[in-house]
Every structure is written in structure tokens, then in C-alpha cells.
PDB file of C-alpha atoms and ligand atoms in Angstrom:
ATOM      1  CA  MET A 836      75.280  94.722  71.927  1.00 80.00           C
ATOM      2  CA  THR A 837      76.696  91.589  73.386  1.00 89.00           C
ATOM      3  CA  ARG A 838      79.912  92.391  75.109  1.00 96.00           C
ATOM      4  CA  THR A 839      82.958  90.377  74.150  1.00 98.00           C
ATOM      5  CA  VAL A 840      85.687  89.159  76.629  1.00 98.00           C
ATOM      6  CA  TYR A 841      89.143  87.897  75.563  1.00 98.00           C
ATOM      7  CA  VAL A 842      89.882  84.805  77.535  1.00 98.00           C
ATOM      8  CA  ASP A 843      93.187  82.727  76.919  1.00 97.00           C
ATOM      9  CA  GLY A 844      93.285  83.364  73.128  1.00 96.00           C
ATOM     10  CA  ARG A 845      89.637  83.650  72.186  1.00 98.00           C
ATOM     11  CA  TYR A 846      87.250  86.332  72.016  1.00 98.00           C
ATOM     12  CA  ARG A 847      84.093  85.043  73.761  1.00 98.00           C
ATOM     13  CA  PRO A 848      80.541  86.424  74.404  1.00 98.00           C
ATOM     14  CA  TYR A 849      80.195  87.847  77.807  1.00 97.00           C
ATOM     15  CA  ALA A 850      77.876  84.869  78.967  1.00 96.00           C
ATOM     16  CA  GLN A 851      80.485  82.358  78.049  1.00 96.00           C
ATOM     17  CA  ALA A 852      83.721  84.193  79.235  1.00 97.00           C
ATOM     18  CA  TYR A 853      84.711  81.519  81.791  1.00 96.00           C
ATOM     19  CA  VAL A 854      87.931  80.836  83.542  1.00 96.00           C
ATOM     20  CA  HIS A 855      88.692  77.427  85.190  1.00 97.00           C
ATOM     21  CA  ALA A 856      87.705  76.565  88.678  1.00 98.00           C
ATOM     22  CA  GLU A 857      91.265  75.862  89.772  1.00 98.00           C
ATOM     23  CA  ASP A 858      92.543  79.089  88.230  1.00 98.00           C
ATOM     24  CA  ARG A 859      94.924  80.570  90.686  1.00 98.00           C
ATOM     25  CA  GLY A 860      93.572  84.083  90.302  1.00 98.00           C
ATOM     26  CA  PHE A 861      90.200  82.730  91.409  1.00 98.00           C
ATOM     27  CA  GLN A 862      91.697  80.482  94.120  1.00 98.00           C
ATOM     28  CA  PHE A 863      94.421  82.651  95.581  1.00 98.00           C
ATOM     29  CA  ALA A 864      94.079  86.079  93.911  1.00 98.00           C
ATOM     30  CA  ASP A 865      97.448  85.032  92.536  1.00 98.00           C
ATOM     31  CA  ALA A 866      97.308  87.548  89.690  1.00 98.00           C
ATOM     32  CA  VAL A 867      97.935  90.896  88.492  1.00 98.00           C
ATOM     33  CA  TYR A 868      95.966  93.627  86.580  1.00 98.00           C
ATOM     34  CA  GLU A 869      96.005  96.952  84.784  1.00 98.00           C
ATOM     35  CA  VAL A 870      93.236  99.350  83.993  1.00 98.00           C
ATOM     36  CA  GLU A 871      93.820 101.772  81.076  1.00 98.00           C
ATOM     37  CA  GLU A 872      91.580 104.670  80.095  1.00 98.00           C
ATOM     38  CA  VAL A 873      90.192 104.660  76.557  1.00 98.00           C
ATOM     39  CA  LYS A 874      89.632 107.970  75.023  1.00 97.00           C
ATOM     40  CA  GLY A 875      88.112 108.567  71.519  1.00 96.00           C
ATOM     41  CA  GLY A 876      88.774 104.773  70.943  1.00 97.00           C
ATOM     42  CA  LEU A 877      92.506 105.033  71.697  1.00 97.00           C
ATOM     43  CA  LEU A 878      94.503 103.726  74.683  1.00 98.00           C
ATOM     44  CA  VAL A 879      95.868 106.301  77.174  1.00 98.00           C
ATOM     45  CA  ASP A 880      99.387 105.716  78.580  1.00 98.00           C
ATOM     46  CA  GLU A 881      99.557 102.269  77.364  1.00 97.00           C
ATOM     47  CA  ARG A 882     103.335 102.235  77.371  1.00 97.00           C
ATOM     48  CA  ARG A 883     103.563 103.034  80.993  1.00 98.00           C
ATOM     49  CA  HIS A 884     100.703 100.719  82.096  1.00 98.00           C
ATOM     50  CA  LEU A 885     102.513  97.858  80.272  1.00 97.00           C
ATOM     51  CA  GLU A 886     105.853  98.752  81.899  1.00 97.00           C
ATOM     52  CA  ARG A 887     104.026  98.573  85.240  1.00 98.00           C
ATOM     53  CA  LEU A 888     102.426  95.276  84.399  1.00 98.00           C
ATOM     54  CA  ASP A 889     105.894  93.820  83.585  1.00 97.00           C
ATOM     55  CA  ARG A 890     107.107  94.921  87.036  1.00 98.00           C
ATOM     56  CA  SER A 891     104.080  93.597  88.818  1.00 98.00           C
ATOM     57  CA  LEU A 892     104.679  90.161  86.843  1.00 98.00           C
ATOM     58  CA  ALA A 893     108.379  90.109  87.735  1.00 98.00           C
ATOM     59  CA  GLU A 894     107.735  90.960  91.412  1.00 98.00           C
ATOM     60  CA  LEU A 895     105.529  87.849  91.716  1.00 98.00           C
ATOM     61  CA  ALA A 896     107.402  85.726  89.377  1.00 98.00           C
ATOM     62  CA  ILE A 897     104.551  85.165  86.999  1.00 98.00           C
ATOM     63  CA  ALA A 898     105.743  84.474  83.434  1.00 96.00           C
ATOM     64  CA  ARG A 899     104.881  87.117  80.772  1.00 95.00           C
ATOM     65  CA  PRO A 900     102.065  85.299  78.722  1.00 95.00           C
ATOM     66  CA  MET A 901     102.827  87.127  75.510  1.00 94.00           C
ATOM     67  CA  ALA A 902     105.116  89.602  74.052  1.00 93.00           C
ATOM     68  CA  PRO A 903     104.056  93.296  74.712  1.00 90.00           C
ATOM     69  CA  GLY A 904     103.172  93.885  71.072  1.00 94.00           C
ATOM     70  CA  ALA A 905     100.836  90.840  71.100  1.00 96.00           C
ATOM     71  CA  LEU A 906      99.256  91.956  74.372  1.00 97.00           C
ATOM     72  CA  SER A 907      98.697  95.463  72.884  1.00 97.00           C
ATOM     73  CA  ARG A 908      96.845  94.020  69.939  1.00 98.00           C
ATOM     74  CA  VAL A 909      94.525  92.186  72.240  1.00 98.00           C
ATOM     75  CA  LEU A 910      93.788  95.190  74.251  1.00 98.00           C
ATOM     76  CA  ARG A 911      92.982  97.143  71.029  1.00 98.00           C
ATOM     77  CA  GLU A 912      90.993  94.268  69.515  1.00 98.00           C
ATOM     78  CA  THR A 913      88.945  94.027  72.728  1.00 98.00           C
ATOM     79  CA  VAL A 914      88.189  97.838  72.692  1.00 98.00           C
ATOM     80  CA  ARG A 915      87.376  97.632  69.064  1.00 98.00           C
ATOM     81  CA  ARG A 916      84.916  94.562  69.536  1.00 98.00           C
ATOM     82  CA  ASN A 917      83.122  96.199  72.237  1.00 98.00           C
ATOM     83  CA  ARG A 918      82.918  99.605  70.334  1.00 98.00           C
ATOM     84  CA  VAL A 919      84.389 101.551  73.184  1.00 98.00           C
ATOM     85  CA  ARG A 920      85.064 105.288  72.526  1.00 97.00           C
ATOM     86  CA  ASP A 921      85.303 106.525  76.144  1.00 97.00           C
ATOM     87  CA  GLY A 922      85.839 104.064  78.895  1.00 98.00           C
ATOM     88  CA  ILE A 923      88.238 101.511  80.129  1.00 98.00           C
ATOM     89  CA  VAL A 924      90.060  98.369  79.209  1.00 98.00           C
ATOM     90  CA  TYR A 925      90.815  95.816  82.038  1.00 98.00           C
ATOM     91  CA  LEU A 926      93.598  93.327  81.774  1.00 98.00           C
ATOM     92  CA  GLN A 927      94.253  90.486  84.139  1.00 98.00           C
ATOM     93  CA  ILE A 928      97.102  87.747  84.118  1.00 98.00           C
ATOM     94  CA  THR A 929      96.931  85.038  86.636  1.00 98.00           C
ATOM     95  CA  ARG A 930      99.707  82.277  87.370  1.00 98.00           C
ATOM     96  CA  GLY A 931      97.410  79.907  85.663  1.00 98.00           C
ATOM     97  CA  VAL A 932      95.461  76.787  86.220  1.00 98.00           C
ATOM     98  CA  ALA A 933      96.865  74.183  88.475  1.00 98.00           C
ATOM     99  CA  ARG A 934      95.825  71.685  91.318  1.00 98.00           C
ATOM    100  CA  ARG A 935      95.171  73.709  94.336  1.00 98.00           C
ATOM    101  CA  ASP A 936      98.269  73.943  96.436  1.00 98.00           C
ATOM    102  CA  HIS A 937      99.668  77.219  97.911  1.00 98.00           C
ATOM    103  CA  ALA A 938     103.190  76.962  96.563  1.00 98.00           C
ATOM    104  CA  PHE A 939     103.956  77.819  93.107  1.00 98.00           C
ATOM    105  CA  PRO A 940     102.914  75.215  90.374  1.00 98.00           C
ATOM    106  CA  SER A 941     105.231  73.679  87.851  1.00 97.00           C
ATOM    107  CA  PRO A 942     107.049  76.339  85.889  1.00 94.00           C
ATOM    108  CA  ASP A 943     105.479  75.321  82.611  1.00 95.00           C
ATOM    109  CA  THR A 944     101.940  76.281  83.934  1.00 97.00           C
ATOM    110  CA  ARG A 945     100.633  78.705  81.359  1.00 97.00           C
ATOM    111  CA  PRO A 946      99.475  82.107  82.774  1.00 98.00           C
ATOM    112  CA  SER A 947      95.716  82.948  82.070  1.00 98.00           C
ATOM    113  CA  VAL A 948      95.023  86.144  80.242  1.00 98.00           C
ATOM    114  CA  VAL A 949      91.532  88.001  80.500  1.00 98.00           C
ATOM    115  CA  VAL A 950      90.692  91.297  78.839  1.00 98.00           C
ATOM    116  CA  THR A 951      87.499  93.264  79.223  1.00 98.00           C
ATOM    117  CA  ALA A 952      86.502  96.592  77.850  1.00 98.00           C
ATOM    118  CA  ARG A 953      83.508  98.850  78.729  1.00 97.00           C
ATOM    119  CA  SER A 954      82.336 102.333  78.119  1.00 97.00           C
ATOM    120  CA  LEU A 955      82.014 104.948  80.784  1.00 96.00           C
ATOM    121  CA  ASN A 956      79.645 107.837  80.567  1.00 94.00           C
ATOM    122  CA  ARG A 957      81.940 110.763  80.240  1.00 91.00           C
ATOM    123  CA  ASP A 958      79.223 113.336  80.673  1.00 94.00           C
ATOM    124  CA  ALA A 959      78.168 111.774  83.882  1.00 95.00           C
ATOM    125  CA  ASN A 960      81.921 111.663  85.074  1.00 95.00           C
ATOM    126  CA  GLU A 961      82.240 115.371  84.052  1.00 96.00           C
ATOM    127  CA  ARG A 962      79.036 116.113  86.268  1.00 97.00           C
ATOM    128  CA  ILE A 963      80.707 114.265  89.272  1.00 98.00           C
ATOM    129  CA  ALA A 964      83.933 116.235  88.750  1.00 98.00           C
ATOM    130  CA  ALA A 965      82.102 119.614  88.572  1.00 98.00           C
ATOM    131  CA  GLU A 966      80.538 118.721  91.979  1.00 98.00           C
ATOM    132  CA  GLY A 967      83.401 116.925  93.661  1.00 98.00           C
ATOM    133  CA  ILE A 968      83.351 113.777  95.660  1.00 98.00           C
ATOM    134  CA  ALA A 969      83.083 112.927  99.435  1.00 98.00           C
ATOM    135  CA  VAL A 970      85.927 110.795 100.881  1.00 98.00           C
ATOM    136  CA  ILE A 971      85.954 108.836 104.300  1.00 99.00           C
ATOM    137  CA  THR A 972      89.075 107.666 105.989  1.00 99.00           C
ATOM    138  CA  VAL A 973      89.633 104.052 107.139  1.00 98.00           C
ATOM    139  CA  PRO A 974      92.503 102.354 108.963  1.00 98.00           C
ATOM    140  CA  GLU A 975      95.224 100.931 106.518  1.00 98.00           C
ATOM    141  CA  ASN A 976      94.791  97.107 106.768  1.00 98.00           C
ATOM    142  CA  ARG A 977      96.531  95.954 103.535  1.00 98.00           C
ATOM    143  CA  TRP A 978      99.801  94.082 103.000  1.00 97.00           C
ATOM    144  CA  PRO A 979     102.975  96.054 102.620  1.00 95.00           C
ATOM    145  CA  ARG A 980     103.458  95.195  99.033  1.00 97.00           C
ATOM    146  CA  VAL A 981     100.562  97.395  97.642  1.00 98.00           C
ATOM    147  CA  ASP A 982     103.105  98.702  95.101  1.00 97.00           C
ATOM    148  CA  ILE A 983     102.384  95.503  93.241  1.00 98.00           C
ATOM    149  CA  LYS A 984      99.213  95.893  91.280  1.00 98.00           C
ATOM    150  CA  SER A 985      97.752  92.494  92.477  1.00 98.00           C
ATOM    151  CA  VAL A 986      94.038  91.594  92.408  1.00 98.00           C
ATOM    152  CA  SER A 987      94.311  90.860  96.156  1.00 98.00           C
ATOM    153  CA  LEU A 988      91.799  93.623  96.650  1.00 98.00           C
ATOM    154  CA  LEU A 989      89.597  92.600  99.610  1.00 98.00           C
ATOM    155  CA  PRO A 990      90.585  95.409 101.837  1.00 98.00           C
ATOM    156  CA  ASN A 991      90.053  97.883  99.064  1.00 98.00           C
ATOM    157  CA  VAL A 992      86.561  96.106  98.428  1.00 98.00           C
ATOM    158  CA  LEU A 993      85.573  96.565 102.124  1.00 98.00           C
ATOM    159  CA  ALA A 994      86.896 100.215 102.199  1.00 98.00           C
ATOM    160  CA  LYS A 995      84.926 101.185  99.059  1.00 98.00           C
ATOM    161  CA  GLU A 996      81.795  99.619 100.481  1.00 98.00           C
ATOM    162  CA  ALA A 997      82.240 101.537 103.711  1.00 98.00           C
ATOM    163  CA  ALA A 998      82.549 104.600 101.532  1.00 98.00           C
ATOM    164  CA  ARG A 999      79.341 103.998  99.748  1.00 98.00           C
ATOM    165  CA  THR A1000      77.526 103.196 102.945  1.00 98.00           C
ATOM    166  CA  ALA A1001      78.613 106.618 104.279  1.00 98.00           C
ATOM    167  CA  GLY A1002      77.408 108.220 101.128  1.00 98.00           C
ATOM    168  CA  ALA A1003      81.036 108.832  99.935  1.00 98.00           C
ATOM    169  CA  ARG A1004      82.696 107.816  96.620  1.00 98.00           C
ATOM    170  CA  GLU A1005      86.182 107.043  97.826  1.00 98.00           C
ATOM    171  CA  ALA A1006      87.888 105.792 100.954  1.00 99.00           C
ATOM    172  CA  TRP A1007      91.524 106.967 102.045  1.00 99.00           C
ATOM    173  CA  PHE A1008      93.604 104.522 103.910  1.00 98.00           C
ATOM    174  CA  VAL A1009      95.297 105.962 106.982  1.00 98.00           C
ATOM    175  CA  ASP A1010      98.455 104.310 108.370  1.00 97.00           C
ATOM    176  CA  ARG A1011      99.224 103.761 112.216  1.00 97.00           C
ATOM    177  CA  ASP A1012     100.977 107.113 112.358  1.00 97.00           C
ATOM    178  CA  GLY A1013      97.913 109.037 111.050  1.00 98.00           C
ATOM    179  CA  PHE A1014      99.297 109.612 107.533  1.00 98.00           C
ATOM    180  CA  VAL A1015      97.209 108.974 104.414  1.00 98.00           C
ATOM    181  CA  THR A1016      98.461 106.219 102.175  1.00 98.00           C
ATOM    182  CA  GLU A1017      96.118 106.248  99.155  1.00 98.00           C
ATOM    183  CA  GLY A1018      92.597 105.702  98.144  1.00 98.00           C
ATOM    184  CA  ALA A1019      90.946 102.308  97.742  1.00 98.00           C
ATOM    185  CA  SER A1020      91.346 102.667  93.963  1.00 98.00           C
ATOM    186  CA  SER A1021      93.174 105.994  93.524  1.00 98.00           C
ATOM    187  CA  ASN A1022      96.045 108.067  94.642  1.00 98.00           C
ATOM    188  CA  ALA A1023      95.494 110.878  97.199  1.00 98.00           C
ATOM    189  CA  TRP A1024      96.570 114.544  96.890  1.00 98.00           C
ATOM    190  CA  ILE A1025      95.986 117.768  98.826  1.00 98.00           C
ATOM    191  CA  VAL A1026      96.899 121.321  98.222  1.00 98.00           C
ATOM    192  CA  THR A1027      98.209 123.114 101.202  1.00 98.00           C
ATOM    193  CA  ARG A1028      96.918 126.704 102.434  1.00 97.00           C
ATOM    194  CA  ASP A1029     100.152 128.035 100.846  1.00 96.00           C
ATOM    195  CA  GLY A1030      99.437 126.431  97.431  1.00 96.00           C
ATOM    196  CA  LYS A1031     101.790 123.356  97.651  1.00 98.00           C
ATOM    197  CA  LEU A1032     100.790 120.320  95.908  1.00 98.00           C
ATOM    198  CA  VAL A1033     101.499 117.379  98.306  1.00 98.00           C
ATOM    199  CA  THR A1034     101.302 113.565  97.534  1.00 98.00           C
ATOM    200  CA  ARG A1035     102.870 110.621  99.295  1.00 98.00           C
ATOM    201  CA  PRO A1036     106.226 109.433  97.731  1.00 97.00           C
ATOM    202  CA  ALA A1037     105.577 106.272  95.496  1.00 97.00           C
ATOM    203  CA  ASP A1038     107.460 103.890  98.025  1.00 85.00           C
ATOM    204  CA  HIS A1039     105.948 100.515  99.045  1.00 76.00           C
ATOM    205  CA  GLY A1040     103.096 102.131 100.956  1.00 91.00           C
ATOM    206  CA  ILE A1041     101.072 103.016  97.635  1.00 98.00           C
ATOM    207  CA  LEU A1042     100.735 101.956  94.084  1.00 98.00           C
ATOM    208  CA  ARG A1043     102.804 104.192  91.725  1.00 98.00           C
ATOM    209  CA  GLY A1044      99.703 105.447  89.811  1.00 98.00           C
ATOM    210  CA  ILE A1045     100.171 106.087  86.212  1.00 98.00           C
ATOM    211  CA  THR A1046      97.895 108.934  86.452  1.00 98.00           C
ATOM    212  CA  ARG A1047      99.890 110.139  89.354  1.00 98.00           C
ATOM    213  CA  THR A1048     103.001 110.078  87.116  1.00 98.00           C
ATOM    214  CA  VAL A1049     101.303 112.062  84.502  1.00 98.00           C
ATOM    215  CA  VAL A1050      99.930 114.530  86.970  1.00 98.00           C
ATOM    216  CA  LEU A1051     103.475 115.183  88.307  1.00 98.00           C
ATOM    217  CA  ASP A1052     104.360 116.291  84.675  1.00 98.00           C
ATOM    218  CA  VAL A1053     101.332 118.365  84.335  1.00 98.00           C
ATOM    219  CA  ALA A1054     102.100 120.097  87.712  1.00 98.00           C
ATOM    220  CA  ALA A1055     105.633 120.803  86.635  1.00 98.00           C
ATOM    221  CA  ALA A1056     104.402 122.281  83.307  1.00 98.00           C
ATOM    222  CA  GLN A1057     102.050 124.653  85.345  1.00 98.00           C
ATOM    223  CA  ASN A1058     104.893 125.582  87.599  1.00 97.00           C
ATOM    224  CA  LEU A1059     103.163 124.249  90.653  1.00 97.00           C
ATOM    225  CA  GLY A1060     105.215 123.843  93.991  1.00 97.00           C
ATOM    226  CA  LEU A1061     105.291 120.107  94.742  1.00 98.00           C
ATOM    227  CA  GLU A1062     106.199 118.390  97.969  1.00 98.00           C
ATOM    228  CA  GLU A1063     106.421 114.550  97.584  1.00 97.00           C
ATOM    229  CA  ARG A1064     105.812 113.731 101.182  1.00 97.00           C
ATOM    230  CA  ARG A1065     103.461 111.876 103.584  1.00 97.00           C
ATOM    231  CA  PHE A1066     100.490 114.062 104.808  1.00 98.00           C
ATOM    232  CA  SER A1067      98.253 113.368 107.819  1.00 98.00           C
ATOM    233  CA  VAL A1068      94.435 113.331 107.940  1.00 98.00           C
ATOM    234  CA  ALA A1069      94.633 116.351 110.310  1.00 98.00           C
ATOM    235  CA  GLU A1070      96.520 118.253 107.561  1.00 98.00           C
ATOM    236  CA  ALA A1071      94.008 117.169 104.963  1.00 98.00           C
ATOM    237  CA  TYR A1072      91.151 118.359 106.821  1.00 98.00           C
ATOM    238  CA  GLU A1073      92.778 121.758 106.863  1.00 98.00           C
ATOM    239  CA  ALA A1074      93.914 121.701 103.234  1.00 98.00           C
ATOM    240  CA  ARG A1075      92.771 124.156 100.594  1.00 98.00           C
ATOM    241  CA  GLU A1076      91.801 121.395  98.134  1.00 98.00           C
ATOM    242  CA  ALA A1077      92.088 117.707  97.918  1.00 98.00           C
ATOM    243  CA  PHE A1078      91.675 115.370  95.090  1.00 98.00           C
ATOM    244  CA  VAL A1079      92.243 111.643  93.890  1.00 98.00           C
ATOM    245  CA  THR A1080      93.839 110.507  90.641  1.00 98.00           C
ATOM    246  CA  SER A1081      93.233 107.176  88.597  1.00 98.00           C
ATOM    247  CA  ALA A1082      92.982 106.102  85.098  1.00 97.00           C
ATOM    248  CA  SER A1083      89.164 105.936  85.197  1.00 96.00           C
ATOM    249  CA  GLN A1084      88.699 109.285  87.021  1.00 96.00           C
ATOM    250  CA  ILE A1085      91.795 111.327  85.899  1.00 97.00           C
ATOM    251  CA  VAL A1086      91.779 114.081  88.443  1.00 98.00           C
ATOM    252  CA  MET A1087      88.702 113.850  90.662  1.00 98.00           C
ATOM    253  CA  PRO A1088      88.168 116.835  93.129  1.00 98.00           C
ATOM    254  CA  VAL A1089      87.551 116.014  96.708  1.00 99.00           C
ATOM    255  CA  VAL A1090      85.117 118.337  98.391  1.00 98.00           C
ATOM    256  CA  SER A1091      84.695 116.657 101.935  1.00 98.00           C
ATOM    257  CA  ILE A1092      86.774 114.218 104.046  1.00 98.00           C
ATOM    258  CA  ASP A1093      84.865 112.451 106.855  1.00 98.00           C
ATOM    259  CA  GLY A1094      81.977 114.838 106.438  1.00 98.00           C
ATOM    260  CA  ARG A1095      84.364 117.954 106.916  1.00 98.00           C
ATOM    261  CA  PRO A1096      84.276 120.420 103.965  1.00 98.00           C
ATOM    262  CA  ILE A1097      87.642 120.908 102.283  1.00 98.00           C
ATOM    263  CA  GLY A1098      88.519 124.636 101.375  1.00 96.00           C
ATOM    264  CA  ASN A1099      85.304 126.222 100.558  1.00 95.00           C
ATOM    265  CA  GLY A1100      83.508 122.807  99.856  1.00 97.00           C
ATOM    266  CA  ALA A1101      83.772 123.063  96.127  1.00 98.00           C
ATOM    267  CA  PRO A1102      86.250 121.628  93.598  1.00 98.00           C
ATOM    268  CA  GLY A1103      89.595 123.567  93.695  1.00 97.00           C
ATOM    269  CA  LEU A1104      91.282 125.596  91.093  1.00 98.00           C
ATOM    270  CA  VAL A1105      94.386 123.405  91.023  1.00 98.00           C
ATOM    271  CA  ALA A1106      92.371 120.259  90.775  1.00 98.00           C
ATOM    272  CA  ASN A1107      90.333 121.642  87.870  1.00 98.00           C
ATOM    273  CA  ALA A1108      93.489 122.889  86.169  1.00 98.00           C
ATOM    274  CA  LEU A1109      95.219 119.488  86.304  1.00 98.00           C
ATOM    275  CA  ARG A1110      92.052 117.792  85.154  1.00 98.00           C
ATOM    276  CA  ARG A1111      91.793 120.100  82.169  1.00 98.00           C
ATOM    277  CA  ASP A1112      95.468 119.691  81.024  1.00 98.00           C
ATOM    278  CA  PHE A1113      95.789 116.068  81.709  1.00 98.00           C
ATOM    279  CA  HIS A1114      95.298 114.697  78.314  1.00 97.00           C
ATOM    280  CA  ARG A1115      97.775 117.035  76.761  1.00 97.00           C
ATOM    281  CA  HIS A1116     100.649 115.364  78.764  1.00 97.00           C
ATOM    282  CA  ALA A1117      99.218 111.686  78.538  1.00 97.00           C
ATOM    283  CA  GLU A1118     100.400 109.450  75.809  1.00 94.00           C
ATOM    284  CA  THR A1119      97.526 108.478  73.510  1.00 93.00           C
ATOM    285  CA  GLY A1120      97.819 105.962  70.823  1.00 86.00           C
TER     286      GLY A1120
HETATM  287  N1  LIG B 979      95.935 103.180  94.147  1.00 50.23           N
HETATM  288  C1  LIG B 979      95.114 102.256  93.925  1.00 50.23           C
HETATM  289  C2  LIG B 979      94.992 101.248  95.233  1.00 50.23           C
HETATM  290  C3  LIG B 979      94.465 101.797  92.730  1.00 50.23           C
HETATM  291  O1  LIG B 979      93.733 100.784  92.737  1.00 50.23           O
HETATM  292  C4  LIG B 979      94.560 102.664  91.702  1.00 50.23           C
HETATM  293  C5  LIG B 979      93.940 102.479  90.444  1.00 50.23           C
HETATM  294  O2  LIG B 979      93.134 101.666  90.278  1.00 50.23           O
HETATM  295  C6  LIG B 979      95.567 103.890  91.722  1.00 50.23           C
HETATM  296  C7  LIG B 979      96.169 104.111  93.021  1.00 50.23           C
HETATM  297  C8  LIG B 979      95.716 104.811  90.561  1.00 50.23           C
HETATM  298  O3  LIG B 979      96.435 104.022  89.663  1.00 50.23           O
HETATM  299  P1  LIG B 979      96.389 104.547  88.084  1.00 50.23           P
HETATM  300  O4  LIG B 979      96.500 106.045  88.167  1.00 50.23           O
HETATM  301  O5  LIG B 979      97.382 103.830  87.407  1.00 50.23           O
HETATM  302  O6  LIG B 979      95.094 104.137  87.583  1.00 50.23           O
END
């Protein structure tokens, strides 16, 4: 089946899904994005994703390209045309096409919109979750506004590649004080020896993950003790459990960090229970 990509008002075959050479997303990474899970053909937590998108656009003063209802229809139509049952839908909005100049172009420049959708292998993901993943740590080297979901992801790309080279699936950024910020494409969590769930507050040091927000609800429903605070790499090495959260991985157990086994080196009970209950708390529609 040929994949279909939405580009600026048109559904195009994958091989013809072009953006302009002077699109500011391409030239300057002057763009924001969202990734939503698709489950059973339905979008998961769309409302929260579109709210976060609005915030990212506002923070960068990129105009909203269309009303949320219209955007929602494009997301659903892209999912439908690509026959995605279980997978992800990706949305990117750039500041648009303009002659290359760092400062903003004229305010009537039309933002560009691209939407792709693709299937993920749910069984393969379940197998990975059953085994857990390895994580490495890398120095935090991103700009301070990682709370904005912008496509300026080069440090994340390099961190992920370093992880892959080391035989791991995720890299955790570590700030100058030795505290974990987040993963290259996920939020980071640990469970302490005394059973407390710990994750960094969603200040400007991390992206406020939608999965993270829902997992906080799941944890409350499961009466887990929660501490929203920074944790160090040293504390993570000693943790009973660790895991990451993101729209494409939901809750993914971490079984080693920098080659050191976490807990007993197998996925933890807390991570497994959060993963099991996640979709009962997420909004699906
Ligand atoms: N942090 C970063 C840097 C990410 O790229 C992502 C997702 O891609 C997340 C956190 C998790 O966010 P969400 O749960 O909304 O997917």
C-alpha cells in the first residue's frame, strides 16, 4: 500500500510529499510538532496534544494554521488513508516558506502543515516491554527551552545514535549538577527502594510529556507515593525500578543504565502495572 502524506492542504503519495526548499522548518528548524498514539484506529489523548501544540505555537509566535477541528479532521483522515490501526500520527507545523533570513518573515507568511501516519508493530513493542530496555546517560547539551516541542532535535538525534551504538534504546540527558532531565524522546522515571515514584517536575528542563501527565493520573489511581523532584544518575543506579514514557512507547521499563542492572535487572512491578492500566486513563476518540 502506498503511504499518503498530508502536505499543505493535499493528500499526496509518499514519493511526492515535498516541502519547499526555503521552508523555515527545513532551513532553521523553525517548526513545532506532535506525535499521537493511534490505538484501534482512534487517536489517544488528542485534546491534550492539541493543547500542547497551541502552547508551542504561541511560545514561538507561529500562527495557528487552521482551527483545531479542521486539524483534527486532517489527523484522522491521514490515519484513515494509511489504514493505521495501531501506530502513530505525526504533525509538523513550520513558520512557512520565505526568502532565507533569520528574523521572522512577514506576518502574512502561511505556516506549512505536514501530517504522516504509520503503523507500529504492537506485538514487537510488547515483546520489548516484556524484556525492558537499556539506557545510557549523556551530558545535557540542549537549549533551555526544551519545554517547547520544536523540531530542533539535533542533540536528541546524536544522543539516540550514541545509545544505539552502545546497544541501548534510549539516552538520558544529565544536567551539570548530575540530575537526569529526560530521555532523547521520552520522560524519565525511577521507583526508589522504598517504593516512591520519582520524576522531574515539568519545569523548563523537560518537555511536559502527555504520557507523563496521564501516568501521574494512573499512579494516583493506584495510590502510589509520588515525588515530583529531580533525581541524580547515582540515585537512578540504586533505584528499584526505572522506566520511560512517551506516546509511542507508553510506559517502557528500563532494566539497565550505563550497563548497570536496575533492581533485579528485569521490568519492575510498578512499571508493568502503569503500562497495563494506561489506556484506561487516557482519552481515546
Ligand atoms: N521528552 C522528549 C524530549 C520527547 O521527545 C518526548 C516525546 O517524543 C517526550 C518527552 C514524551 O512526550 P509524550 O509523552 O507527549 O510523547
